[in-house]
Structures are given as structure tokens and as C-alpha cells.
Amino acid sequence: MNKPKIKLNRLEKWKGSLDVCIRCGYCFAHCPIYKDTRWETDAPRGKMTLIYGLINGEVEPTDYVAEKLLECFYCKRCENNCSSSLPITQIFTDAQADLLEAGFDVKGTTSVTNRGQCTLCLECVRLCKHEARSYDGRIVVDTVKCQSCGSCIDSCPRMAISMNLGFGTNPDEMRSEITGFLKDDKRKNAKAIVFCCNWSNYPGFQVAELVSEDPDPEYKILVTMCSGRVQSQVIMEAFAQGAWGVLVTMCPEDKCEHDGNVRTKMRINSLKKAIHELGIGPERVQLEIVEKGNQKQFQDGVKKFMKEIKDAGPLKRG
Ligand code: SF4
Ligand code: SF4
Ligand code: SF4
């Protein structure tokens, strides 16, 4: 066994436990990052293997390894499905802290601030439930504390915040998915966008994925790490691209790990008023509360929404 090349003070304590991972792979099918890239090193099992190698000196600590270990949305789907009940995200947090302490300057999926756009209003500092943002003459993000929920994105009046790596969940990535779906000439049935919270709607989302096997589906599901991440501008983009309606699904009010849903509710209510002023019926933007994993609630909510917007018909262009 080789000696690790850097100090791994926090990871040391997991030395024995990592043997418990039998590499079954129950975790990786649930990981939104793996789903996006299909690379083993982006899956929780791959990351556990990297950590095992780091501890045993078989994997050299490099920027690439550090970047991989800082890619995690902390959705805990892997943990909930781990056949060995390993506290996977705690292990990742310790790996991140050790690697950052060893001098690796990587950001993975953490939130970043565009300093040119930031006016230092400190709204994001007040909002972050995980105390990952602070002010030190400029906005500083604690890379280990940041849970990559993205709730701060919508809090910024200057649109200065994004995720360093979004894996399809950054506002510009969502916009391009929306345009790609609604403006695809091959699709004749495309009508709506459904934002699906990673926490509450899974595995309801899995069921809905079966619907997406339809070559010409009526709606597209976009997964976000928290409903709090869906900006009004992104919702309005859907209308600009011809959507008949937009549905946002979120957790029950006291069940959001990031308190993102409280703001989602306020945002959707003010958006309903704003679109009404523009002559767009408020029923075109809907909010559905879905308890964690409640497939029926998710499906019923989507069905009801689709019926209502189909009854309303396409948006009239003025
Ligand atoms: S907690 Fe991280 S590694 Fe685990 S499934 Fe979620 S994003 Fe993937
Ligand atoms: S709100 Fe979420 S994404 Fe933003 S800094 Fe805090 S933990 Fe990170
Ligand atoms: S909310 Fe935006 S403008 Fe305000 S401090 Fe944070 S990043 Fe800067």
C-alpha cells in the first residue's frame, strides 16, 4: 500500500468504512450528475473509488480528481439508495475539505459570483441557509459549506450568480433546453414546460420519464436542484418561445432543505399578477406541491395542469 501524497486528516477516519462499499452501483443510476454526463467518475460510485484510491495512495491527487470530488448537488439520492448505508455526502464533504486544505483551487458545482455584475447588496448572504456566502470586501463562497442548491441564483437582483458547473441546471442551460424543445420543427405537440424539483418529485419524475419516450411529447420536464432556483426570467422565456403554460413543482412548505420553496411560492404569485397585466391568464403559470417521491401526486398534478392549459389553448400573440 502506497502512502497518500497529501494530508487527508478528515478522510482518514473513513479508511475502514470504505471497504463496506461493494461497488454494487445502486447509487449511480440516481445521480443527476451521472445522468447528465454518463461518466463513471461523475457517479457516486466512481467518486468513492477515487476516495478509496486517495486514502490508499493508489490515486494521485490532481486538479481533475479534486474537481470530480467537488461535483455534488447534495441531493442524497445516492445515500438513500446505498446498499451499504454509507454516509456518502459526509465522506465527500471531508474529501473536499482535505483537498482544498491541500491547496487545490477548484469549484466543482458550487455557486460563483460574477464580480463585475455584483453590487454587494448582500441579499445572497442573507438568504443562504447553509451560511456558505459571506462578505469580506467582496462576496466569498465557502466551497465546502455550499450545498450547490442554487437557491441564491434567484435572490440576486443583478443576475450575478450561477453554478460553476450546472450539469443542465444553470439558467442559461435551462433556457437553451426550453428553446430546443419548443422551437423544434419536428415537434408538433410541444406545449408546456414542467420544472421538477430534484428533492420532492423523485421518483415521481422517473415515472414521468417514461412519458418522455414519446417522440413528440406535449411537455418537457426540466429537473432543478431546488424549485427556488427557477428564475422568473427563465419561466418568461418559455412563454417567449411559445409555451402554452409552465408548471413548477415543489416540496411542501416545511420540507425544503434550502427554504427555496418559500420564495418559489412568492415568485409564482407575483408572476401570476405580472402576466395578468400582460394579458396572459394566470392559469398559465401553476405551482404544484409534491411530497417526496409521491408519483401519483406528481402525475395527477401534471395531468390537471395539461388539461387546463389545453382548455385555454395557445397564447394569442399581440
Ligand atoms: S448527493 Fe451528489 S453524488 Fe449523490 S446522487 Fe446527489 S449529486 Fe450525485
Ligand atoms: S444558496 Fe445554495 S448554492 Fe447558493 S451559496 Fe448557499 S448553499 Fe451554495
Ligand atoms: S445578491 Fe447578487 S448583487 Fe447582491 S451581493 Fe449577492 S451576488 Fe452581489
mmCIF file of C-alpha atoms and ligand atoms in Angstrom:
data_model
loop_
_atom_site.group_PDB
_atom_site.id
_atom_site.type_symbol
_atom_site.label_atom_id
_atom_site.label_comp_id
_atom_site.label_asym_id
_atom_site.label_seq_id
_atom_site.Cartn_x
_atom_site.Cartn_y
_atom_site.Cartn_z
ATOM 1 C CA MET A 1 0.000 0.000 0.000
ATOM 2 C CA ASN A 2 1.377 3.426 -1.026
ATOM 3 C CA LYS A 3 1.380 6.493 1.217
ATOM 4 C CA PRO A 4 -1.031 9.306 0.316
ATOM 5 C CA LYS A 5 0.897 12.291 -1.119
ATOM 6 C CA ILE A 6 -1.116 14.902 0.790
ATOM 7 C CA LYS A 7 -2.522 15.068 4.304
ATOM 8 C CA LEU A 8 -6.028 13.632 4.407
ATOM 9 C CA ASN A 9 -6.822 14.287 8.040
ATOM 10 C CA ARG A 10 -10.593 14.174 7.693
ATOM 11 C CA LEU A 11 -10.718 11.286 5.221
ATOM 12 C CA GLU A 12 -8.509 9.133 7.481
ATOM 13 C CA LYS A 13 -11.495 8.268 9.676
ATOM 14 C CA TRP A 14 -13.325 6.651 6.746
ATOM 15 C CA LYS A 15 -10.459 4.256 5.982
ATOM 16 C CA GLY A 16 -12.209 1.170 7.373
ATOM 17 C CA SER A 17 -15.698 2.132 6.259
ATOM 18 C CA LEU A 18 -14.820 2.487 2.591
ATOM 19 C CA ASP A 19 -14.299 -1.290 2.312
ATOM 20 C CA VAL A 20 -18.016 -1.578 3.014
ATOM 21 C CA CYS A 21 -18.778 -0.141 -0.424
ATOM 22 C CA ILE A 22 -19.223 -3.262 -2.540
ATOM 23 C CA ARG A 23 -19.353 -1.236 -5.789
ATOM 24 C CA CYS A 24 -22.876 -2.532 -6.390
ATOM 25 C CA GLY A 25 -23.744 0.626 -8.328
ATOM 26 C CA TYR A 26 -27.198 1.081 -6.755
ATOM 27 C CA CYS A 27 -26.209 4.695 -6.217
ATOM 28 C CA PHE A 28 -25.199 5.868 -9.631
ATOM 29 C CA ALA A 29 -28.436 5.407 -11.547
ATOM 30 C CA HIS A 30 -29.967 8.001 -9.207
ATOM 31 C CA CYS A 31 -27.284 10.671 -9.511
ATOM 32 C CA PRO A 32 -28.355 13.717 -11.564
ATOM 33 C CA ILE A 33 -24.728 14.438 -12.455
ATOM 34 C CA TYR A 34 -24.135 10.927 -13.775
ATOM 35 C CA LYS A 35 -27.432 11.136 -15.650
ATOM 36 C CA ASP A 36 -26.155 14.230 -17.399
ATOM 37 C CA THR A 37 -22.660 13.020 -18.329
ATOM 38 C CA ARG A 38 -22.777 9.188 -18.156
ATOM 39 C CA TRP A 39 -19.177 9.190 -16.908
ATOM 40 C CA GLU A 40 -18.336 6.750 -14.109
ATOM 41 C CA THR A 41 -16.109 9.358 -12.411
ATOM 42 C CA ASP A 42 -19.145 11.647 -12.176
ATOM 43 C CA ALA A 43 -21.169 8.948 -10.408
ATOM 44 C CA PRO A 44 -21.062 8.490 -6.611
ATOM 45 C CA ARG A 45 -19.556 5.000 -7.031
ATOM 46 C CA GLY A 46 -16.738 6.423 -9.159
ATOM 47 C CA LYS A 47 -16.091 9.160 -6.612
ATOM 48 C CA MET A 48 -15.999 6.612 -3.775
ATOM 49 C CA THR A 49 -13.448 4.646 -5.784
ATOM 50 C CA LEU A 50 -11.340 7.803 -6.228
ATOM 51 C CA ILE A 51 -11.505 8.494 -2.478
ATOM 52 C CA TYR A 52 -10.537 4.893 -1.712
ATOM 53 C CA GLY A 53 -7.539 5.307 -4.036
ATOM 54 C CA LEU A 54 -6.595 8.652 -2.479
ATOM 55 C CA ILE A 55 -6.602 7.215 1.038
ATOM 56 C CA ASN A 56 -4.530 4.223 -0.027
ATOM 57 C CA GLY A 57 -2.094 6.263 -2.125
ATOM 58 C CA GLU A 58 -3.200 4.500 -5.332
ATOM 59 C CA VAL A 59 -4.774 7.605 -6.856
ATOM 60 C CA GLU A 60 -2.672 10.727 -7.242
ATOM 61 C CA PRO A 61 -4.371 13.892 -6.010
ATOM 62 C CA THR A 62 -4.708 16.125 -9.071
ATOM 63 C CA ASP A 63 -6.908 19.046 -10.118
ATOM 64 C CA TYR A 64 -9.018 16.549 -12.092
ATOM 65 C CA VAL A 65 -9.609 14.359 -9.019
ATOM 66 C CA ALA A 66 -10.339 17.415 -6.848
ATOM 67 C CA GLU A 67 -12.787 18.793 -9.428
ATOM 68 C CA LYS A 68 -14.633 15.452 -9.563
ATOM 69 C CA LEU A 69 -14.935 15.316 -5.777
ATOM 70 C CA LEU A 70 -16.353 18.822 -5.688
ATOM 71 C CA GLU A 71 -19.128 17.895 -8.113
ATOM 72 C CA CYS A 72 -22.147 17.080 -5.991
ATOM 73 C CA PHE A 73 -25.597 18.632 -5.621
ATOM 74 C CA TYR A 74 -26.086 17.070 -2.174
ATOM 75 C CA CYS A 75 -29.426 15.616 -3.209
ATOM 76 C CA LYS A 76 -28.527 12.479 -1.192
ATOM 77 C CA ARG A 77 -30.245 10.173 -3.669
ATOM 78 C CA CYS A 78 -27.093 8.028 -3.651
ATOM 79 C CA GLU A 79 -27.146 7.751 0.135
ATOM 80 C CA ASN A 80 -30.821 6.841 0.182
ATOM 81 C CA ASN A 81 -30.148 4.013 -2.245
ATOM 82 C CA CYS A 82 -26.765 2.772 -0.932
ATOM 83 C CA SER A 83 -26.927 -0.954 -0.191
ATOM 84 C CA SER A 84 -24.232 -0.481 2.493
ATOM 85 C CA SER A 85 -25.862 2.594 4.108
ATOM 86 C CA LEU A 86 -22.701 4.667 3.693
ATOM 87 C CA PRO A 87 -22.941 8.387 4.588
ATOM 88 C CA ILE A 88 -21.697 9.239 1.082
ATOM 89 C CA THR A 89 -22.162 13.011 1.203
ATOM 90 C CA GLN A 90 -20.355 13.304 4.558
ATOM 91 C CA ILE A 91 -17.427 11.423 3.021
ATOM 92 C CA PHE A 92 -17.485 13.783 0.012
ATOM 93 C CA THR A 93 -17.518 16.818 2.313
ATOM 94 C CA ASP A 94 -14.450 15.531 4.156
ATOM 95 C CA ALA A 95 -12.697 14.806 0.856
ATOM 96 C CA GLN A 96 -13.479 18.330 -0.355
ATOM 97 C CA ALA A 97 -12.201 19.949 2.854
ATOM 98 C CA ASP A 98 -8.964 17.919 2.754
ATOM 99 C CA LEU A 99 -8.305 18.690 -0.912
ATOM 100 C CA LEU A 100 -8.987 22.411 -0.511
ATOM 101 C CA GLU A 101 -6.748 22.493 2.554
ATOM 102 C CA ALA A 102 -4.035 20.799 0.494
ATOM 103 C CA GLY A 103 -4.171 23.776 -1.894
ATOM 104 C CA PHE A 104 -6.394 22.596 -4.749
ATOM 105 C CA ASP A 105 -8.287 25.612 -6.039
ATOM 106 C CA VAL A 106 -11.329 24.073 -7.730
ATOM 107 C CA LYS A 107 -15.010 24.903 -7.506
ATOM 108 C CA GLY A 108 -16.945 21.914 -8.864
ATOM 109 C CA THR A 109 -20.679 22.517 -8.623
ATOM 110 C CA THR A 110 -20.533 25.353 -6.078
ATOM 111 C CA SER A 111 -22.107 28.739 -6.744
ATOM 112 C CA VAL A 112 -19.974 31.518 -8.197
ATOM 113 C CA THR A 113 -20.450 35.286 -8.374
ATOM 114 C CA ASN A 114 -19.723 37.475 -11.346
ATOM 115 C CA ARG A 115 -17.949 40.335 -9.570
ATOM 116 C CA GLY A 116 -18.472 42.736 -12.469
ATOM 117 C CA GLN A 117 -22.252 42.434 -12.002
ATOM 118 C CA CYS A 118 -22.367 42.263 -8.185
ATOM 119 C CA THR A 119 -23.388 45.472 -6.384
ATOM 120 C CA LEU A 120 -22.733 43.996 -2.915
ATOM 121 C CA CYS A 121 -26.363 44.218 -1.821
ATOM 122 C CA LEU A 122 -25.701 41.086 0.327
ATOM 123 C CA GLU A 123 -29.111 39.589 -0.463
ATOM 124 C CA CYS A 124 -27.461 36.237 -1.264
ATOM 125 C CA VAL A 125 -25.557 36.301 2.053
ATOM 126 C CA ARG A 126 -28.803 36.823 3.963
ATOM 127 C CA LEU A 127 -30.580 34.114 2.005
ATOM 128 C CA CYS A 128 -28.152 31.183 2.040
ATOM 129 C CA LYS A 129 -29.451 28.759 4.649
ATOM 130 C CA HIS A 130 -26.108 26.970 4.727
ATOM 131 C CA GLU A 131 -24.110 30.129 5.582
ATOM 132 C CA ALA A 132 -21.899 29.485 2.590
ATOM 133 C CA ARG A 133 -21.849 33.123 1.417
ATOM 134 C CA SER A 134 -20.183 35.924 3.318
ATOM 135 C CA TYR A 135 -18.823 39.421 2.776
ATOM 136 C CA ASP A 136 -15.123 40.132 3.003
ATOM 137 C CA GLY A 137 -14.805 43.255 0.900
ATOM 138 C CA ARG A 138 -16.402 41.116 -1.817
ATOM 139 C CA ILE A 139 -18.721 38.125 -1.852
ATOM 140 C CA VAL A 140 -16.924 34.971 -0.754
ATOM 141 C CA VAL A 141 -18.349 31.468 -1.201
ATOM 142 C CA ASP A 142 -17.251 28.744 1.206
ATOM 143 C CA THR A 143 -16.754 25.888 -1.234
ATOM 144 C CA VAL A 144 -17.214 23.194 1.415
ATOM 145 C CA LYS A 145 -20.309 24.698 3.009
ATOM 146 C CA CYS A 146 -22.025 25.356 -0.333
ATOM 147 C CA GLN A 147 -24.583 22.603 -0.935
ATOM 148 C CA SER A 148 -24.988 23.572 -4.610
ATOM 149 C CA CYS A 149 -28.732 24.077 -4.175
ATOM 150 C CA GLY A 150 -28.696 27.151 -6.410
ATOM 151 C CA SER A 151 -31.249 28.967 -4.252
ATOM 152 C CA CYS A 152 -29.044 32.060 -4.275
ATOM 153 C CA ILE A 153 -29.294 32.340 -8.077
ATOM 154 C CA ASP A 154 -32.784 33.817 -7.948
ATOM 155 C CA SER A 155 -32.031 36.012 -4.928
ATOM 156 C CA CYS A 156 -29.636 38.186 -6.904
ATOM 157 C CA PRO A 157 -31.247 41.266 -8.443
ATOM 158 C CA ARG A 158 -28.253 41.610 -10.749
ATOM 159 C CA MET A 159 -28.301 38.027 -12.086
ATOM 160 C CA ALA A 160 -24.667 37.763 -10.983
ATOM 161 C CA ILE A 161 -24.864 34.200 -9.593
ATOM 162 C CA SER A 162 -24.571 30.885 -11.382
ATOM 163 C CA MET A 163 -23.275 27.425 -10.574
ATOM 164 C CA ASN A 164 -19.679 26.870 -11.610
ATOM 165 C CA LEU A 165 -20.791 23.583 -13.207
ATOM 166 C CA GLY A 166 -24.542 23.338 -13.679
ATOM 167 C CA PHE A 167 -24.945 19.951 -15.407
ATOM 168 C CA GLY A 168 -28.021 21.290 -17.164
ATOM 169 C CA THR A 169 -29.420 23.235 -14.198
ATOM 170 C CA ASN A 170 -27.997 26.740 -14.750
ATOM 171 C CA PRO A 171 -30.439 29.383 -16.063
ATOM 172 C CA ASP A 172 -28.752 29.626 -19.484
ATOM 173 C CA GLU A 173 -28.725 25.820 -19.804
ATOM 174 C CA MET A 174 -32.424 25.685 -18.924
ATOM 175 C CA ARG A 175 -33.174 28.450 -21.434
ATOM 176 C CA SER A 176 -31.470 26.543 -24.207
ATOM 177 C CA GLU A 177 -33.380 23.324 -23.271
ATOM 178 C CA ILE A 178 -36.635 25.303 -23.369
ATOM 179 C CA THR A 179 -35.860 26.762 -26.796
ATOM 180 C CA GLY A 180 -34.649 23.409 -28.101
ATOM 181 C CA PHE A 181 -37.952 21.784 -27.099
ATOM 182 C CA LEU A 182 -40.440 24.474 -28.062
ATOM 183 C CA LYS A 183 -38.769 25.531 -31.294
ATOM 184 C CA ASP A 184 -38.012 22.077 -32.665
ATOM 185 C CA ASP A 185 -39.791 21.919 -36.040
ATOM 186 C CA LYS A 186 -40.111 18.142 -35.730
ATOM 187 C CA ARG A 187 -42.305 18.538 -32.634
ATOM 188 C CA LYS A 188 -45.895 19.358 -33.374
ATOM 189 C CA ASN A 189 -47.267 18.713 -29.866
ATOM 190 C CA ALA A 190 -44.842 20.712 -27.693
ATOM 191 C CA LYS A 191 -46.905 22.922 -25.395
ATOM 192 C CA ALA A 192 -45.513 23.208 -21.896
ATOM 193 C CA ILE A 193 -42.510 23.167 -19.570
ATOM 194 C CA VAL A 194 -42.639 21.354 -16.227
ATOM 195 C CA PHE A 195 -39.944 22.242 -13.684
ATOM 196 C CA CYS A 196 -39.396 19.301 -11.402
ATOM 197 C CA CYS A 197 -37.669 19.694 -8.035
ATOM 198 C CA ASN A 198 -34.938 17.118 -7.638
ATOM 199 C CA TRP A 199 -35.868 16.566 -3.995
ATOM 200 C CA SER A 200 -39.610 16.253 -3.937
ATOM 201 C CA ASN A 201 -40.529 14.829 -7.305
ATOM 202 C CA TYR A 202 -38.265 11.862 -7.399
ATOM 203 C CA PRO A 203 -39.182 9.051 -8.073
ATOM 204 C CA GLY A 204 -42.355 10.619 -9.483
ATOM 205 C CA PHE A 205 -40.034 12.043 -12.099
ATOM 206 C CA GLN A 206 -38.848 8.564 -13.049
ATOM 207 C CA VAL A 207 -42.411 7.628 -13.922
ATOM 208 C CA ALA A 208 -42.753 10.784 -15.945
ATOM 209 C CA GLU A 209 -39.540 9.922 -17.767
ATOM 210 C CA LEU A 210 -41.427 7.035 -19.332
ATOM 211 C CA VAL A 211 -43.668 9.680 -20.864
ATOM 212 C CA SER A 212 -40.606 11.285 -22.438
ATOM 213 C CA GLU A 213 -40.113 8.123 -24.520
ATOM 214 C CA ASP A 214 -42.929 9.571 -26.611
ATOM 215 C CA PRO A 215 -41.095 11.002 -29.657
ATOM 216 C CA ASP A 216 -43.373 14.055 -29.664
ATOM 217 C CA PRO A 217 -44.327 14.759 -26.027
ATOM 218 C CA GLU A 218 -46.590 17.652 -25.060
ATOM 219 C CA TYR A 219 -44.367 18.834 -22.232
ATOM 220 C CA LYS A 220 -40.738 18.795 -21.262
ATOM 221 C CA ILE A 221 -39.587 18.104 -17.730
ATOM 222 C CA LEU A 222 -36.588 20.108 -16.564
ATOM 223 C CA VAL A 223 -35.015 18.961 -13.300
ATOM 224 C CA THR A 224 -33.757 21.654 -10.944
ATOM 225 C CA MET A 225 -31.847 21.079 -7.721
ATOM 226 C CA CYS A 226 -34.413 23.180 -5.860
ATOM 227 C CA SER A 227 -37.582 24.898 -7.067
ATOM 228 C CA GLY A 228 -36.043 28.063 -5.578
ATOM 229 C CA ARG A 229 -33.564 28.003 -8.439
ATOM 230 C CA VAL A 230 -36.143 28.644 -11.178
ATOM 231 C CA GLN A 231 -35.979 32.349 -12.020
ATOM 232 C CA SER A 232 -38.966 34.335 -13.298
ATOM 233 C CA GLN A 233 -36.866 35.213 -16.353
ATOM 234 C CA VAL A 234 -36.497 31.514 -17.208
ATOM 235 C CA ILE A 235 -40.270 31.000 -16.874
ATOM 236 C CA MET A 236 -40.949 34.036 -19.078
ATOM 237 C CA GLU A 237 -38.503 32.669 -21.643
ATOM 238 C CA ALA A 238 -40.812 29.659 -22.050
ATOM 239 C CA PHE A 239 -43.693 31.986 -22.944
ATOM 240 C CA ALA A 240 -41.479 33.964 -25.302
ATOM 241 C CA GLN A 241 -40.692 30.696 -27.075
ATOM 242 C CA GLY A 242 -44.373 29.793 -27.474
ATOM 243 C CA ALA A 243 -45.238 27.698 -24.391
ATOM 244 C CA TRP A 244 -48.930 27.463 -23.563
ATOM 245 C CA GLY A 245 -48.084 27.097 -19.877
ATOM 246 C CA VAL A 246 -45.431 26.442 -17.230
ATOM 247 C CA LEU A 247 -45.749 24.225 -14.165
ATOM 248 C CA VAL A 248 -43.326 24.424 -11.228
ATOM 249 C CA THR A 249 -43.421 21.585 -8.716
ATOM 250 C CA MET A 250 -42.006 21.985 -5.213
ATOM 251 C CA CYS A 251 -41.823 20.310 -1.790
ATOM 252 C CA PRO A 252 -44.385 21.000 0.963
ATOM 253 C CA GLU A 253 -43.517 24.257 2.749
ATOM 254 C CA ASP A 254 -41.734 22.862 5.792
ATOM 255 C CA LYS A 255 -39.894 20.168 3.816
ATOM 256 C CA CYS A 256 -37.384 22.147 1.719
ATOM 257 C CA GLU A 257 -33.774 21.662 2.836
ATOM 258 C CA HIS A 258 -32.859 25.078 1.450
ATOM 259 C CA ASP A 259 -36.058 27.100 2.141
ATOM 260 C CA GLY A 260 -36.153 27.647 -1.623
ATOM 261 C CA ASN A 261 -39.847 26.786 -1.885
ATOM 262 C CA VAL A 262 -40.909 29.735 0.299
ATOM 263 C CA ARG A 263 -39.506 32.069 -2.324
ATOM 264 C CA THR A 264 -40.874 29.923 -5.157
ATOM 265 C CA LYS A 265 -44.387 30.445 -3.827
ATOM 266 C CA MET A 266 -43.919 34.225 -3.569
ATOM 267 C CA ARG A 267 -42.330 34.356 -7.019
ATOM 268 C CA ILE A 268 -45.112 32.406 -8.726
ATOM 269 C CA ASN A 269 -47.784 34.539 -7.040
ATOM 270 C CA SER A 270 -46.166 37.790 -8.226
ATOM 271 C CA LEU A 271 -45.541 36.307 -11.666
ATOM 272 C CA LYS A 272 -49.241 35.434 -11.976
ATOM 273 C CA LYS A 273 -50.078 39.090 -11.281
ATOM 274 C CA ALA A 274 -47.416 40.336 -13.712
ATOM 275 C CA ILE A 275 -48.530 38.087 -16.591
ATOM 276 C CA HIS A 276 -52.150 39.041 -15.971
ATOM 277 C CA GLU A 277 -51.133 42.662 -16.664
ATOM 278 C CA LEU A 278 -49.646 41.442 -19.947
ATOM 279 C CA GLY A 279 -52.927 39.788 -20.916
ATOM 280 C CA ILE A 280 -51.726 36.250 -20.133
ATOM 281 C CA GLY A 281 -54.130 34.229 -17.980
ATOM 282 C CA PRO A 282 -52.679 33.463 -14.523
ATOM 283 C CA GLU A 283 -53.634 29.781 -15.007
ATOM 284 C CA ARG A 284 -50.738 29.574 -17.479
ATOM 285 C CA VAL A 285 -48.239 29.531 -14.591
ATOM 286 C CA GLN A 286 -49.021 26.953 -11.947
ATOM 287 C CA LEU A 287 -47.423 25.652 -8.788
ATOM 288 C CA GLU A 288 -47.926 22.098 -7.562
ATOM 289 C CA ILE A 289 -46.822 20.834 -4.166
ATOM 290 C CA VAL A 290 -45.493 17.273 -4.359
ATOM 291 C CA GLU A 291 -44.443 15.247 -1.340
ATOM 292 C CA LYS A 292 -41.125 13.456 -1.679
ATOM 293 C CA GLY A 293 -41.458 10.553 -4.094
ATOM 294 C CA ASN A 294 -45.232 10.810 -4.440
ATOM 295 C CA GLN A 295 -45.626 9.590 -8.018
ATOM 296 C CA LYS A 296 -49.403 9.885 -8.041
ATOM 297 C CA GLN A 297 -49.385 13.476 -6.819
ATOM 298 C CA PHE A 298 -46.829 14.334 -9.490
ATOM 299 C CA GLN A 299 -48.696 12.632 -12.313
ATOM 300 C CA ASP A 300 -52.102 13.975 -11.231
ATOM 301 C CA GLY A 301 -50.655 17.492 -10.942
ATOM 302 C CA VAL A 302 -49.170 17.326 -14.462
ATOM 303 C CA LYS A 303 -52.408 15.864 -15.910
ATOM 304 C CA LYS A 304 -54.578 18.567 -14.319
ATOM 305 C CA PHE A 305 -52.211 21.312 -15.470
ATOM 306 C CA MET A 306 -52.071 19.982 -19.036
ATOM 307 C CA LYS A 307 -55.870 19.771 -19.218
ATOM 308 C CA GLU A 308 -56.231 23.343 -18.024
ATOM 309 C CA ILE A 309 -53.736 24.815 -20.462
ATOM 310 C CA LYS A 310 -55.147 22.774 -23.345
ATOM 311 C CA ASP A 311 -58.611 24.136 -22.499
ATOM 312 C CA ALA A 312 -57.078 27.642 -22.543
ATOM 313 C CA GLY A 313 -55.435 26.962 -25.934
ATOM 314 C CA PRO A 314 -52.290 28.551 -27.364
ATOM 315 C CA LEU A 315 -51.217 32.018 -26.288
ATOM 316 C CA LYS A 316 -52.501 34.728 -28.563
ATOM 317 C CA ARG A 317 -49.673 36.806 -29.986
ATOM 318 C CA GLY A 318 -50.439 40.540 -29.873
HETATM 319 S S1 SF4 B 1 -25.670 13.513 -3.444
HETATM 320 FE FE1 SF4 B 1 -24.188 14.091 -5.046
HETATM 321 S S2 SF4 B 1 -23.237 12.154 -5.717
HETATM 322 FE FE2 SF4 B 1 -25.100 11.641 -4.552
HETATM 323 S S3 SF4 B 1 -26.674 11.387 -6.125
HETATM 324 FE FE3 SF4 B 1 -26.784 13.550 -5.408
HETATM 325 S S4 SF4 B 1 -25.453 14.716 -6.803
HETATM 326 FE FE4 SF4 B 1 -24.973 12.527 -7.078
HETATM 327 S S1 SF4 B 2 -27.759 29.229 -1.543
HETATM 328 FE FE1 SF4 B 2 -27.144 27.113 -2.068
HETATM 329 S S2 SF4 B 2 -25.873 27.335 -3.941
HETATM 330 FE FE2 SF4 B 2 -26.045 29.375 -3.017
HETATM 331 S S3 SF4 B 2 -24.188 29.536 -1.730
HETATM 332 FE FE3 SF4 B 2 -25.859 28.803 -0.417
HETATM 333 S S4 SF4 B 2 -25.675 26.546 -0.471
HETATM 334 FE FE4 SF4 B 2 -24.471 27.361 -2.205
HETATM 335 S S1 SF4 B 3 -27.293 39.151 -4.399
HETATM 336 FE FE1 SF4 B 3 -26.071 39.493 -6.281
HETATM 337 S S2 SF4 B 3 -25.593 41.714 -6.265
HETATM 338 FE FE2 SF4 B 3 -26.250 41.166 -4.174
HETATM 339 S S3 SF4 B 3 -24.358 40.668 -3.090
HETATM 340 FE FE3 SF4 B 3 -25.124 38.725 -3.887
HETATM 341 S S4 SF4 B 3 -24.127 38.440 -5.871
HETATM 342 FE FE4 SF4 B 3 -23.868 40.626 -5.280
#
